[in-house]
C-alpha atoms as one frame of an Amber mdcrd trajectory, in Angstrom:
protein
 -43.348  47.308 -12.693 -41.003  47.284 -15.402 -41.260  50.846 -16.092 -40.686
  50.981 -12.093 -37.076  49.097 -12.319 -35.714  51.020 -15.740 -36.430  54.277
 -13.590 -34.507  52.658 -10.964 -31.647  51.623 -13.035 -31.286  55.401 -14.766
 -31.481  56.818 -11.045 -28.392  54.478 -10.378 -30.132  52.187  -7.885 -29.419
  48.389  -7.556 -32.059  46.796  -8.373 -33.439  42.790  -8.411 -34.625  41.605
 -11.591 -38.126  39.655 -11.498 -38.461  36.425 -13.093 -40.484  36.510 -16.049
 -43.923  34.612 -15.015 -44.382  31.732 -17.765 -47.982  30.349 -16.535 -46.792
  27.036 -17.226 -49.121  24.196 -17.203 -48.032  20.852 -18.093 -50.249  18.291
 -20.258 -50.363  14.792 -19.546 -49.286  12.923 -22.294 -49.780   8.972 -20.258
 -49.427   7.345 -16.862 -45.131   8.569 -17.138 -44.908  11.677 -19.459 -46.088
  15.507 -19.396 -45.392  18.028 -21.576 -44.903  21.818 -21.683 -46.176  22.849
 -24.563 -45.086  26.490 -26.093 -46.980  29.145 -27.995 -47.231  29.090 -31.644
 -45.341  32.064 -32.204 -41.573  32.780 -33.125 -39.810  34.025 -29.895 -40.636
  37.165 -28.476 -39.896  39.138 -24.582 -43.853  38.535 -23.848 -43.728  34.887
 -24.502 -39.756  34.575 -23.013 -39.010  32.027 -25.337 -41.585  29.800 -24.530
 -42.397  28.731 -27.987 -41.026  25.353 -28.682 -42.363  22.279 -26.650 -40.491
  20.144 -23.792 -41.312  17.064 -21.809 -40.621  14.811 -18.470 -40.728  11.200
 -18.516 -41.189  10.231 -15.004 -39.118   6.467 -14.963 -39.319   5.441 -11.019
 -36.679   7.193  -9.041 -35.853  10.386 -11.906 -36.979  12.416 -14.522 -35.430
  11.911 -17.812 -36.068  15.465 -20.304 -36.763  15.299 -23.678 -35.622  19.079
 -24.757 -35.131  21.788 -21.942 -36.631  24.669 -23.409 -35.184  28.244 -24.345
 -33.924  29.855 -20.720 -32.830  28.777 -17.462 -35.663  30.739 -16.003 -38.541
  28.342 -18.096 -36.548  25.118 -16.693 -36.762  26.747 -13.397 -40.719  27.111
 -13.137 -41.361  23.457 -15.282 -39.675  21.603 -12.601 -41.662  23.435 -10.123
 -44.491  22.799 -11.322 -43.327  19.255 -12.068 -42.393  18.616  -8.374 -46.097
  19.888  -7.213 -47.069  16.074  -9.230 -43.805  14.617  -7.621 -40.221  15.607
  -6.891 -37.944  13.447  -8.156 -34.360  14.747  -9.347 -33.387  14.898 -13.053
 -30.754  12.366 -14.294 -30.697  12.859 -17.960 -31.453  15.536 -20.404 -31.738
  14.617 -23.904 -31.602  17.427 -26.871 -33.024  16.962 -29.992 -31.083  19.281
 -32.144 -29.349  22.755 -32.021 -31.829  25.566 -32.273 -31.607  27.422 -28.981
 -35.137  26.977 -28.138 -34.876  23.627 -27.292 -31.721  23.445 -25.275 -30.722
  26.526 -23.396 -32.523  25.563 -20.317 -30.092  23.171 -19.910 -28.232  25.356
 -17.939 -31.140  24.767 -15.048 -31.025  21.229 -14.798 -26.951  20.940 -15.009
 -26.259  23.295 -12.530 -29.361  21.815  -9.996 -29.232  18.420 -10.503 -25.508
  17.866 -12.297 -27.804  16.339 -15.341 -26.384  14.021 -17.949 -26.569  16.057
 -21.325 -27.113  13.904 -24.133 -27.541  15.017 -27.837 -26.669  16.686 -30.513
 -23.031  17.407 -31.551 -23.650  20.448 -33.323 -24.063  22.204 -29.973 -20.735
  21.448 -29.016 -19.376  22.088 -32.617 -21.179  25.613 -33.108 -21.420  27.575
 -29.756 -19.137  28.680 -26.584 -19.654  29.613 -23.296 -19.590  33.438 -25.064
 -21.934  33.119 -27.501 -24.953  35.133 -27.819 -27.761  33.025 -29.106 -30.877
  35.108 -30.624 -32.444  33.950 -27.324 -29.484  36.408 -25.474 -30.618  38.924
 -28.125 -34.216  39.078 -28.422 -35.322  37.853 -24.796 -36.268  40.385 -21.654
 -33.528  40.351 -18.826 -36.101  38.575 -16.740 -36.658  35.899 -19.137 -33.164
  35.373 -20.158 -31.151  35.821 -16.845 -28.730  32.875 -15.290 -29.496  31.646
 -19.124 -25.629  30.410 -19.827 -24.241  27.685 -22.582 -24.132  24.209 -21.435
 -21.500  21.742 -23.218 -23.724  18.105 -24.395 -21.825  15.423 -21.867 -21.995
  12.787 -24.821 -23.017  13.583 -28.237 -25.414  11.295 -30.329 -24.062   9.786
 -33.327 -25.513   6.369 -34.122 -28.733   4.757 -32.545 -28.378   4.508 -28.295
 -30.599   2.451 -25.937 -31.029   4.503 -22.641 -32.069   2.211 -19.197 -32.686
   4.866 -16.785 -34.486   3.044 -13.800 -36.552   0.450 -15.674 -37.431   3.137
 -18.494 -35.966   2.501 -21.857 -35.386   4.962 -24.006 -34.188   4.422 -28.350
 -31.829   7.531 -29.100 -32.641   7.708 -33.035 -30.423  10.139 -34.983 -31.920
  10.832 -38.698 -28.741  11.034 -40.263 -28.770  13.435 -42.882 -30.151  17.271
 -43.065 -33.623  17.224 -42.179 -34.410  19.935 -39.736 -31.579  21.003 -39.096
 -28.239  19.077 -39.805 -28.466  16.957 -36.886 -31.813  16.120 -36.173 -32.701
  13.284 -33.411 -35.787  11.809 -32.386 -36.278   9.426 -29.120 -38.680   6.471
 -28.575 -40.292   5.296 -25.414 -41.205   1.397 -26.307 -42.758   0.954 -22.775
 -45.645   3.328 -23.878 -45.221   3.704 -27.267 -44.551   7.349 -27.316 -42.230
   8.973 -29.871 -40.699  12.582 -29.202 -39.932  14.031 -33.002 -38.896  17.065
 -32.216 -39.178  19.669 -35.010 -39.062  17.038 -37.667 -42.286  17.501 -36.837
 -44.902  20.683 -36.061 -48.509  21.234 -36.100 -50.620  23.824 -35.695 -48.328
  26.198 -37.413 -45.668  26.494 -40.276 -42.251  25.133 -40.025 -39.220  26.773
 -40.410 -36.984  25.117 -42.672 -33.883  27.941 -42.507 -31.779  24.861 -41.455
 -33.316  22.062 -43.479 -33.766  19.915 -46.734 -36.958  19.438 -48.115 -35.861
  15.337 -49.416 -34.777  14.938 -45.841 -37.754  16.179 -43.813 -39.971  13.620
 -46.265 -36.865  10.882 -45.214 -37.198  11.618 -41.795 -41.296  11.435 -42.371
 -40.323   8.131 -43.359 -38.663   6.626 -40.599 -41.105   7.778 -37.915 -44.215
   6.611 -39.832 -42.657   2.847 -39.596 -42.188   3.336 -35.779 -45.445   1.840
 -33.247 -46.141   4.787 -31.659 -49.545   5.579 -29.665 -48.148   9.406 -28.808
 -46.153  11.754 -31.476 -45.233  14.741 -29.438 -44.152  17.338 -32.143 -41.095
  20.314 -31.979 -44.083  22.426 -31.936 -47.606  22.100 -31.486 -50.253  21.160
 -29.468 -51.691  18.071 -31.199 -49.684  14.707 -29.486 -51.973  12.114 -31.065
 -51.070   9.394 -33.621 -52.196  12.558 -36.255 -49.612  14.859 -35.319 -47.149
  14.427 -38.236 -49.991  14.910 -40.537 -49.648  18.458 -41.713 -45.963  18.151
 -41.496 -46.148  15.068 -44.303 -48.765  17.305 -46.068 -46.803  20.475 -46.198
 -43.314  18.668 -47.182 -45.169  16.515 -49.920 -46.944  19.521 -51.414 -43.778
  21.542 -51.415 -41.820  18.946 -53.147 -44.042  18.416 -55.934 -44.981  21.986
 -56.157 -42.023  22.752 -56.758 -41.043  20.684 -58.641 -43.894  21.175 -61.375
 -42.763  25.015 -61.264 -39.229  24.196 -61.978 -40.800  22.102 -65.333 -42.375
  24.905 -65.682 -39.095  26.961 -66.049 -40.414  29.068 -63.101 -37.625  30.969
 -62.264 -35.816  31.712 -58.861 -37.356  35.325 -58.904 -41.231  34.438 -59.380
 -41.179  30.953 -57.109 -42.646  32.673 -54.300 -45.414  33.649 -55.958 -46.351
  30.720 -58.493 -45.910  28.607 -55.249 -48.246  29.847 -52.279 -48.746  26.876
 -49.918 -52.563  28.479 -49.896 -53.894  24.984 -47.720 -52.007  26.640 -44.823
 -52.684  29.566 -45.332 -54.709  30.058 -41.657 -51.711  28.336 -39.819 -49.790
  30.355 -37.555 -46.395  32.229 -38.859 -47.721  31.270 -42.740 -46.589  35.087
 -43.509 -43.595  34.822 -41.889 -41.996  31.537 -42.771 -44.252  29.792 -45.419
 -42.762  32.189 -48.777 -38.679  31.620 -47.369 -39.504  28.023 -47.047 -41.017
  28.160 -51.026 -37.423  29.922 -51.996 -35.696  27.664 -49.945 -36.952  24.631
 -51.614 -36.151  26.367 -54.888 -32.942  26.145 -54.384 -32.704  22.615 -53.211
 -34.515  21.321 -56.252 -33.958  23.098 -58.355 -31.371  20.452 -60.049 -33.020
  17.383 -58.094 -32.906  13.988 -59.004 -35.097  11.752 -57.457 -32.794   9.464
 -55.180
């Protein structure tokens, strides 16, 4: 079919662009929440940019979003298939950090419903409405089409209690590098679930391009003293009271690898390869992300002090 429309294009023939088909399935996460939850892969045009995971908290009367996903398209076909369990509008979308795969479907729900956006400042800060995100770059027209960048409505700087309804919701910012630079996480007390964002991934290897080794262990920190029943991680399909495991594992293990290797007077040149990460090894993107990460962390300890 696609084939079909390029032909048509070259010939000079308008043409309709489909909408790229994301088989979406939501998981029930409890009696209010569901969750799309995206392939562990980096972003690609056969998975549209369905790679990062997004959920609805049902609280009477709306839905309130944690994370939007990466295209206008993919927040098209979750509420869909949201409104085949019940149709309610969506008052509030909240957005964990900046990475484009978690808020560009924004657009949907601000342009449907006239959403509250709620979240990070660093998507204000960093992009326009002409900026080309890698999602503009690397995504099929079909995927990425009536994708456009959505201004947050109020940006997240201390802790914020959301009522919406009679659902509360704790607005947690990390406050420091973690992630990213502005990392957020949100708590539902009602049901004890905690949405962490990519502070915390399972199932496959984090990228830390944007991130600090100390504050990905601080951030560790602060959602292991939370009473939480459900973790639902950035990435990965694992939304038990276990899902930060491999997260604390890998972060630990890097630390003190490294660490020992810069005692070692391993240099900058050989880290990659006195340092393997070998336990995770068989998790997805390990060849892609898992030796930048080592370098990475390098760098950031390389002079450390322990705080």
């Amino acid at each position: 079919m696609r084939k079909f429309i390029s032909t048509m294009a070259i010939l000079g023939l308008s043409v309709s662009v489909f909408a790229h088909d994301y088989k979406l399935e939501p998981k029930k996460i409890n009696d209010n929440t569901w969750c799309f939850l995206g392939k562990l892969e980096a972003p690609t045009k056969n998975n549209g940019g369905f790679m990062s995971n997004h959920c609805y908290v049902n609280t009477g009367k709306n839905y309130v979003l944690i994370d939007a996903g990466a295209t206008y398209e993919l927040a098209k076909q979750a509420y869909k298939k949201m409104s085949e369990i019940k149709k309610l509008p969506v008052s509030t979308v909240i957005l964990t950090h900046e990475h484009d795969d978690h808020w560009l479907g924004a657009s949907f729900y601000k342009k449907e419903f006239n959403s509250k956006l709620i979240g990070s400042s660093l998507i204000n800060k960093n992009y326009n409405e002409n900026s080309k995100t890698r999602m503009f770059k690397m995504l099929s027209e079909d995927a990425i089409k009536n994708t456009s960048i959505i201004k947050v409505d109020e940006e997240i700087k201390e802790v914020k209690t959301l009522k919406v309804d009679e659902v509360e919701f704790q607005i947690i910012p990390i406050g420091r590098k973690a992630h990213s630079s502005d990392d957020l996480f949100v708590y539902v007390p009602s049901n004890k679930t905690l949405f962490a964002s990519d502070i915390v991934m399972n199932g496959r290897i984090t990228s830390n391009r944007d991130g600090s080794v100390i504050g990905q262990l601080k951030a560790v920190e602060m959602i292991e003293k939370m009473d939480y029943n459900n973790l639902i991680p950035g990435h990965g399909f694992d939304t038990s009271k276990n899902a930060i495991n491999e997260t604390k594992q890998y972060f630990t293990l890097l630390k003190q690898r490294v660490l020992e290797a810069v005692e070692e007077e391993v240099g900058a040149a050989n880290i990659t390869k006195h340092v393997k990460m070998e336990e995770f090894k068989d998790k997805a993107l390990y060849e892609e992300l898992n030796s930048r990460n080592v370098f990475d962390a390098y760098s950031e300890l390389e002079f450390y002090e322990e705080e």
